[in-house]
Amino acid sequence: MSANDLAQTIQAHPPSLERFLRYLVLFGIIECKDGIFSVTSLGSLLSEDHEEGLKYQYLMISNYVMKAVKHLDHTIRTGGVALEHALGMLVFDYMKQHPEDNECFLKMFKKHLKVFARQLLSVYDFSPFKHIVDVGGADGALLIEILKSTPNAQGTLFDLPHVAEEAAKMIAENKLSERCKTAGGSFFDSFSVVGDCYILKHVLHDWNDEKSGEILRNIGKSMGRESKLLIMGSILDSNYYEFQMIDFIMWIYANGKERSISDFEALLKSADFKISRLILLPARKRMIIETVLNK
Ligand SMILES: C[S@@+](CC[C@H](N)C(=O)[O-])C[C@H]1O[C@@H](n2cnc3c(N)ncnc32)[C@H](O)[C@@H]1O
């Protein structure tokens, strides 16, 4: 569309809109030929329809990371959490008080989890499990896909109470309420959901080793000898700039970190777990670490 036509459609001020579109051309998100603006393939990654939900990832990063970066000196001087210093509270508590941010956060996971579920289900067989517990499972998008493909299993979605409430709605929409319950709470307090398969996906990277050890030990208390804990996420690889970046973001966002396989081995050992299987997913350095209690 021309800037004029677009301005009419979205009721904008034509010269200002045109100036803004020309600015976006600099980044390769929009291109302009003969006065007609169109979205490039790079720009389409940010569209509402993109299957991984990069629009929401971008919104979260641009909003929260910029806030955190301004408080980076706090982290460097004290070892504290930059974003917590910026917001006056832990990011998860802040989101509870800001539903529009929480919605953006959950949309980001919903899209990504559906894509991840396809990769996971093609390499891991959940059929031996009777009760699958997704710890910090956000709105349940991953657990829902797993349960759909594992009709004999029950599920429990565990997350902070305000997130578990949203998950209950999604589970009901997917007609899985009979087989899948939600439990709201904190994995730093009492955690007593008994299952034979636990999932921790992209949770440990939010926390430092001490806090991650607490989460693992709390889950371990509910696990039987035959239960498995599946840790899923990304592997820190110094050759991949993207993960160095995510490591930096996790640091200023929550004092968390991305970990290499040997970092995971040491963390798991300290919490009395051992690795029983390691599956590397080809896409974007993701992995599934299957663990059991080391007793
Ligand atoms: C980075 S997200 C990962 C979500 C999802 N597992 C995924 O891979 O997309 C971390 C999740 O941990 C949850 N969480 C944060 N603090 C928690 C706590 N103390 N107890 C339980 N869940 C918590 C958040 O609400 C969020 O859903």
CSV table of C-alpha atoms and ligand atoms in Angstrom, one decimal:
chain,number,residue,atom,x,y,z
A,1,MET,CA,0.0,0.0,0.0
A,2,SER,CA,1.0,3.6,-0.4
A,3,ALA,CA,1.5,5.5,2.9
A,4,ASN,CA,-1.6,7.5,2.1
A,5,ASP,CA,-3.8,4.4,1.6
A,6,LEU,CA,-2.4,2.7,4.7
A,7,ALA,CA,-2.9,5.9,6.7
A,8,GLN,CA,-6.6,5.9,5.7
A,9,THR,CA,-7.0,2.2,6.6
A,10,ILE,CA,-5.5,2.6,10.1
A,11,GLN,CA,-6.5,6.2,10.6
A,12,ALA,CA,-3.1,7.6,10.9
A,13,HIS,CA,-1.4,10.9,10.1
A,14,PRO,CA,-0.1,10.3,6.5
A,15,PRO,CA,3.2,12.3,6.6
A,16,SER,CA,4.1,10.8,10.0
A,17,LEU,CA,3.2,7.3,9.0
A,18,GLU,CA,5.3,7.6,5.8
A,19,ARG,CA,8.3,8.9,7.8
A,20,PHE,CA,8.0,6.0,10.1
A,21,LEU,CA,7.7,3.4,7.3
A,22,ARG,CA,10.8,4.9,5.6
A,23,TYR,CA,12.6,4.5,8.9
A,24,LEU,CA,11.6,0.8,9.1
A,25,VAL,CA,13.0,0.3,5.5
A,26,LEU,CA,16.5,0.9,7.1
A,27,PHE,CA,16.1,-2.3,9.1
A,28,GLY,CA,14.9,-4.4,6.2
A,29,ILE,CA,11.5,-5.0,7.8
A,30,ILE,CA,9.7,-3.0,5.1
A,31,GLU,CA,10.6,-2.3,1.5
A,32,CYS,CA,9.4,0.6,-0.7
A,33,LYS,CA,9.1,0.4,-4.5
A,34,ASP,CA,7.5,3.3,-6.5
A,35,GLY,CA,5.9,4.7,-3.3
A,36,ILE,CA,4.3,1.3,-2.4
A,37,PHE,CA,5.4,-0.2,1.0
A,38,SER,CA,5.4,-3.9,1.6
A,39,VAL,CA,6.6,-6.2,4.4
A,40,THR,CA,9.8,-8.1,3.6
A,41,SER,CA,10.3,-11.8,4.5
A,42,LEU,CA,12.3,-10.6,7.5
A,43,GLY,CA,9.4,-8.3,8.5
A,44,SER,CA,7.0,-11.2,8.2
A,45,LEU,CA,8.7,-12.9,11.2
A,46,LEU,CA,7.1,-10.2,13.3
A,47,SER,CA,3.6,-10.8,12.0
A,48,GLU,CA,0.8,-12.1,14.3
A,49,ASP,CA,0.7,-15.3,12.2
A,50,HIS,CA,4.3,-16.3,12.6
A,51,GLU,CA,4.2,-19.8,14.1
A,52,GLU,CA,6.9,-19.2,16.8
A,53,GLY,CA,5.3,-16.0,18.0
A,54,LEU,CA,8.4,-13.8,17.4
A,55,LYS,CA,6.2,-10.7,17.7
A,56,TYR,CA,5.6,-11.4,21.3
A,57,GLN,CA,9.2,-12.4,22.0
A,58,TYR,CA,10.3,-9.1,20.4
A,59,LEU,CA,7.7,-7.1,22.5
A,60,MET,CA,8.8,-8.8,25.7
A,61,ILE,CA,12.5,-8.4,25.0
A,62,SER,CA,12.3,-4.8,23.8
A,63,ASN,CA,10.2,-3.8,26.8
A,64,TYR,CA,11.8,-5.7,29.7
A,65,VAL,CA,15.4,-5.9,28.5
A,66,MET,CA,15.6,-2.2,27.9
A,67,LYS,CA,14.3,-1.6,31.4
A,68,ALA,CA,16.9,-4.1,32.8
A,69,VAL,CA,19.8,-2.7,30.8
A,70,LYS,CA,19.4,0.7,32.5
A,71,HIS,CA,20.0,-1.1,35.8
A,72,LEU,CA,23.0,-3.2,34.6
A,73,ASP,CA,25.3,-1.2,36.9
A,74,HIS,CA,23.3,-2.6,39.9
A,75,THR,CA,24.0,-6.1,38.8
A,76,ILE,CA,27.7,-5.4,38.2
A,77,ARG,CA,28.2,-3.6,41.5
A,78,THR,CA,26.1,-5.9,43.7
A,79,GLY,CA,25.4,-9.2,41.9
A,80,GLY,CA,21.7,-8.4,42.2
A,81,VAL,CA,19.0,-8.8,39.5
A,82,ALA,CA,18.9,-5.8,37.2
A,83,LEU,CA,15.3,-6.2,36.2
A,84,GLU,CA,14.1,-6.8,39.8
A,85,HIS,CA,15.9,-3.5,40.7
A,86,ALA,CA,14.2,-1.7,37.7
A,87,LEU,CA,10.7,-3.0,38.5
A,88,GLY,CA,11.0,-3.0,42.3
A,89,MET,CA,10.0,-6.7,42.4
A,90,LEU,CA,10.7,-10.0,40.7
A,91,VAL,CA,9.5,-10.0,37.1
A,92,PHE,CA,7.0,-12.8,37.7
A,93,ASP,CA,5.3,-10.8,40.5
A,94,TYR,CA,5.3,-7.7,38.3
A,95,MET,CA,3.5,-9.6,35.6
A,96,LYS,CA,0.9,-10.7,38.0
A,97,GLN,CA,0.1,-7.1,38.6
A,98,HIS,CA,0.2,-6.2,34.8
A,99,PRO,CA,-2.2,-8.5,33.0
A,100,GLU,CA,-1.5,-7.0,29.6
A,101,ASP,CA,2.2,-7.9,30.0
A,102,ASN,CA,1.3,-11.3,31.3
A,103,GLU,CA,-0.9,-11.9,28.2
A,104,CYS,CA,1.9,-11.0,25.9
A,105,PHE,CA,4.2,-13.3,27.9
A,106,LEU,CA,1.8,-16.2,27.6
A,107,LYS,CA,1.1,-15.6,23.9
A,108,MET,CA,4.9,-15.8,23.3
A,109,PHE,CA,5.0,-19.3,24.9
A,110,LYS,CA,1.7,-20.5,23.4
A,111,LYS,CA,3.1,-20.2,19.9
A,112,HIS,CA,6.6,-21.4,20.6
A,113,LEU,CA,5.3,-24.4,22.6
A,114,LYS,CA,3.1,-25.7,19.8
A,115,VAL,CA,6.1,-25.8,17.5
A,116,PHE,CA,8.4,-27.3,20.1
A,117,ALA,CA,5.7,-30.0,20.9
A,118,ARG,CA,6.0,-31.3,17.3
A,119,GLN,CA,9.7,-31.6,17.6
A,120,LEU,CA,9.5,-33.2,21.0
A,121,LEU,CA,6.8,-35.8,20.1
A,122,SER,CA,8.9,-36.9,17.1
A,123,VAL,CA,11.8,-37.9,19.3
A,124,TYR,CA,10.4,-38.8,22.7
A,125,ASP,CA,7.8,-41.5,23.6
A,126,PHE,CA,5.5,-40.5,26.4
A,127,SER,CA,3.3,-43.6,26.1
A,128,PRO,CA,4.9,-45.4,29.1
A,129,PHE,CA,3.8,-42.6,31.5
A,130,LYS,CA,0.6,-42.5,33.6
A,131,HIS,CA,0.9,-39.0,35.0
A,132,ILE,CA,2.8,-36.2,33.4
A,133,VAL,CA,3.5,-33.0,35.4
A,134,ASP,CA,4.6,-29.9,33.6
A,135,VAL,CA,6.4,-27.7,36.2
A,136,GLY,CA,6.4,-24.0,35.2
A,137,GLY,CA,4.4,-25.1,32.1
A,138,ALA,CA,2.9,-21.6,31.5
A,139,ASP,CA,-0.5,-21.8,29.8
A,140,GLY,CA,-0.2,-25.6,29.2
A,141,ALA,CA,0.3,-25.5,25.4
A,142,LEU,CA,3.0,-28.1,25.6
A,143,LEU,CA,1.2,-30.4,28.1
A,144,ILE,CA,-2.0,-30.2,26.0
A,145,GLU,CA,-0.1,-31.4,22.9
A,146,ILE,CA,1.6,-34.2,24.8
A,147,LEU,CA,-1.7,-35.4,26.4
A,148,LYS,CA,-3.5,-35.3,23.0
A,149,SER,CA,-0.8,-37.8,21.7
A,150,THR,CA,-0.8,-39.9,24.9
A,151,PRO,CA,-4.5,-40.7,25.4
A,152,ASN,CA,-4.0,-42.9,28.5
A,153,ALA,CA,-2.0,-40.4,30.5
A,154,GLN,CA,-3.2,-37.9,33.1
A,155,GLY,CA,-1.6,-34.5,33.4
A,156,THR,CA,-1.0,-31.7,35.9
A,157,LEU,CA,0.1,-28.2,35.0
A,158,PHE,CA,2.0,-26.6,37.9
A,159,ASP,CA,2.7,-22.8,37.7
A,160,LEU,CA,2.2,-19.7,39.7
A,161,PRO,CA,-1.5,-19.3,40.7
A,162,HIS,CA,-2.3,-16.5,38.2
A,163,VAL,CA,-0.7,-18.5,35.4
A,164,ALA,CA,-2.3,-21.8,36.4
A,165,GLU,CA,-5.7,-20.1,36.2
A,166,GLU,CA,-5.0,-19.1,32.6
A,167,ALA,CA,-3.8,-22.7,31.9
A,168,ALA,CA,-7.1,-24.1,33.3
A,169,LYS,CA,-9.0,-22.1,30.6
A,170,MET,CA,-6.8,-23.4,27.8
A,171,ILE,CA,-7.1,-27.0,29.1
A,172,ALA,CA,-10.9,-26.6,29.2
A,173,GLU,CA,-11.0,-25.2,25.7
A,174,ASN,CA,-9.1,-28.3,24.5
A,175,LYS,CA,-11.6,-30.5,26.3
A,176,LEU,CA,-8.9,-32.0,28.5
A,177,SER,CA,-10.2,-31.0,32.0
A,178,GLU,CA,-11.1,-34.6,32.8
A,179,ARG,CA,-7.5,-35.8,32.3
A,180,CYS,CA,-5.6,-32.6,33.1
A,181,LYS,CA,-5.6,-30.7,36.4
A,182,THR,CA,-3.8,-27.5,37.3
A,183,ALA,CA,-2.0,-26.7,40.5
A,184,GLY,CA,-1.1,-23.1,41.4
A,185,GLY,CA,1.9,-22.5,43.7
A,186,SER,CA,5.6,-21.8,43.9
A,187,PHE,CA,8.2,-24.4,43.2
A,188,PHE,CA,10.3,-22.8,46.0
A,189,ASP,CA,7.6,-23.7,48.5
A,190,SER,CA,6.0,-27.0,49.1
A,191,PHE,CA,5.7,-29.0,45.8
A,192,SER,CA,3.7,-32.2,46.2
A,193,VAL,CA,2.4,-33.2,42.8
A,194,VAL,CA,3.0,-36.9,42.4
A,195,GLY,CA,3.7,-38.2,38.8
A,196,ASP,CA,5.9,-40.5,36.9
A,197,CYS,CA,7.1,-37.9,34.4
A,198,TYR,CA,8.0,-34.3,35.3
A,199,ILE,CA,8.9,-31.7,32.7
A,200,LEU,CA,10.9,-28.6,33.3
A,201,LYS,CA,11.2,-26.7,30.1
A,202,HIS,CA,13.0,-23.4,29.9
A,203,VAL,CA,12.6,-22.9,33.6
A,204,LEU,CA,16.1,-23.5,35.0
A,205,HIS,CA,17.6,-20.8,32.8
A,206,ASP,CA,15.5,-18.2,34.8
A,207,TRP,CA,17.5,-19.1,37.9
A,208,ASN,CA,21.0,-19.2,39.2
A,209,ASP,CA,22.5,-22.5,40.4
A,210,GLU,CA,21.4,-22.1,44.0
A,211,LYS,CA,17.7,-21.4,43.1
A,212,SER,CA,17.8,-24.1,40.4
A,213,GLY,CA,19.1,-26.6,42.9
A,214,GLU,CA,16.1,-25.8,45.2
A,215,ILE,CA,13.6,-26.4,42.4
A,216,LEU,CA,15.2,-29.7,41.5
A,217,ARG,CA,15.3,-30.9,45.1
A,218,ASN,CA,11.7,-29.9,45.7
A,219,ILE,CA,10.6,-31.9,42.6
A,220,GLY,CA,12.9,-34.7,43.7
A,221,LYS,CA,11.0,-35.1,47.0
A,222,SER,CA,7.8,-36.0,45.0
A,223,MET,CA,9.5,-38.4,42.7
A,224,GLY,CA,9.6,-42.2,43.0
A,225,ARG,CA,12.6,-44.3,41.9
A,226,GLU,CA,11.0,-45.0,38.6
A,227,SER,CA,9.9,-41.4,37.9
A,228,LYS,CA,11.7,-39.4,35.2
A,229,LEU,CA,12.4,-35.7,35.1
A,230,LEU,CA,12.9,-34.2,31.6
A,231,ILE,CA,14.8,-31.0,31.4
A,232,MET,CA,14.3,-29.2,28.1
A,233,GLY,CA,15.8,-26.0,26.8
A,234,SER,CA,18.8,-24.7,25.0
A,235,ILE,CA,22.4,-25.6,25.3
A,236,LEU,CA,25.0,-22.8,25.8
A,237,ASP,CA,27.4,-23.0,23.0
A,238,SER,CA,30.1,-20.4,22.6
A,239,ASN,CA,29.9,-20.7,18.8
A,240,TYR,CA,26.3,-19.6,18.8
A,241,TYR,CA,25.9,-15.9,19.2
A,242,GLU,CA,22.1,-16.3,19.7
A,243,PHE,CA,22.6,-18.3,22.9
A,244,GLN,CA,25.3,-16.0,24.2
A,245,MET,CA,22.7,-13.2,23.8
A,246,ILE,CA,20.0,-15.3,25.6
A,247,ASP,CA,22.4,-16.0,28.4
A,248,PHE,CA,23.0,-12.2,28.8
A,249,ILE,CA,19.2,-11.6,28.8
A,250,MET,CA,18.6,-14.3,31.4
A,251,TRP,CA,21.3,-12.7,33.5
A,252,ILE,CA,19.9,-9.2,33.6
A,253,TYR,CA,16.3,-10.5,33.7
A,254,ALA,CA,16.4,-12.8,36.6
A,255,ASN,CA,20.0,-13.6,37.4
A,256,GLY,CA,19.5,-16.8,35.4
A,257,LYS,CA,21.8,-18.4,32.9
A,258,GLU,CA,22.0,-20.7,29.9
A,259,ARG,CA,24.1,-23.8,30.6
A,260,SER,CA,26.4,-26.2,28.8
A,261,ILE,CA,25.9,-29.9,29.2
A,262,SER,CA,28.7,-30.1,31.8
A,263,ASP,CA,27.0,-27.2,33.7
A,264,PHE,CA,23.8,-29.3,33.7
A,265,GLU,CA,25.7,-32.4,34.9
A,266,ALA,CA,27.2,-30.5,37.8
A,267,LEU,CA,23.8,-28.9,38.8
A,268,LEU,CA,21.9,-32.2,38.6
A,269,LYS,CA,24.6,-34.0,40.6
A,270,SER,CA,24.4,-31.4,43.4
A,271,ALA,CA,20.6,-32.0,43.6
A,272,ASP,CA,20.9,-35.8,43.6
A,273,PHE,CA,19.9,-36.5,40.0
A,274,LYS,CA,21.8,-38.3,37.3
A,275,ILE,CA,21.4,-38.1,33.5
A,276,SER,CA,19.9,-41.2,32.0
A,277,ARG,CA,19.6,-40.0,28.4
A,278,LEU,CA,20.5,-37.0,26.4
A,279,ILE,CA,18.6,-36.1,23.2
A,280,LEU,CA,19.9,-33.3,21.0
A,281,LEU,CA,17.2,-31.7,18.8
A,282,PRO,CA,18.6,-30.4,15.5
A,283,ALA,CA,16.8,-27.1,15.6
A,284,ARG,CA,18.5,-24.2,17.3
A,285,LYS,CA,20.7,-26.2,19.8
A,286,ARG,CA,17.8,-27.5,21.9
A,287,MET,CA,18.0,-30.5,24.0
A,288,ILE,CA,16.1,-32.9,26.2
A,289,ILE,CA,17.9,-34.3,29.3
A,290,GLU,CA,16.2,-37.3,30.8
A,291,THR,CA,17.1,-37.6,34.4
A,292,VAL,CA,16.4,-39.9,37.3
A,293,LEU,CA,17.0,-39.7,41.0
A,294,ASN,CA,20.5,-40.7,41.9
A,295,LYS,CA,19.5,-43.0,44.8
B,1,LIG,C1,10.5,-19.1,31.0
B,1,LIG,S1,8.9,-19.6,31.4
B,1,LIG,C2,8.8,-21.2,30.7
B,1,LIG,C3,7.5,-21.6,30.3
B,1,LIG,C4,7.3,-22.9,29.5
B,1,LIG,N1,7.8,-24.0,30.4
B,1,LIG,C5,8.1,-22.9,28.2
B,1,LIG,O1,9.0,-23.6,28.1
B,1,LIG,O2,7.7,-22.1,27.4
B,1,LIG,C6,9.0,-19.9,33.1
B,1,LIG,C7,7.7,-20.3,33.7
B,1,LIG,O3,8.0,-20.5,35.2
B,1,LIG,C8,6.9,-20.0,35.9
B,1,LIG,N2,7.4,-19.6,37.2
B,1,LIG,C9,8.1,-18.6,37.6
B,1,LIG,N3,8.3,-18.6,38.9
B,1,LIG,C10,7.7,-19.7,39.4
B,1,LIG,C11,7.5,-20.2,40.7
B,1,LIG,N4,8.1,-19.7,41.8
B,1,LIG,N5,6.8,-21.4,40.9
B,1,LIG,C12,6.2,-21.9,39.8
B,1,LIG,N6,6.3,-21.5,38.5
B,1,LIG,C13,7.0,-20.4,38.3
B,1,LIG,C14,6.5,-18.8,35.1
B,1,LIG,O4,5.2,-18.4,35.4
B,1,LIG,C15,6.6,-19.3,33.6
B,1,LIG,O5,5.5,-20.0,33.2
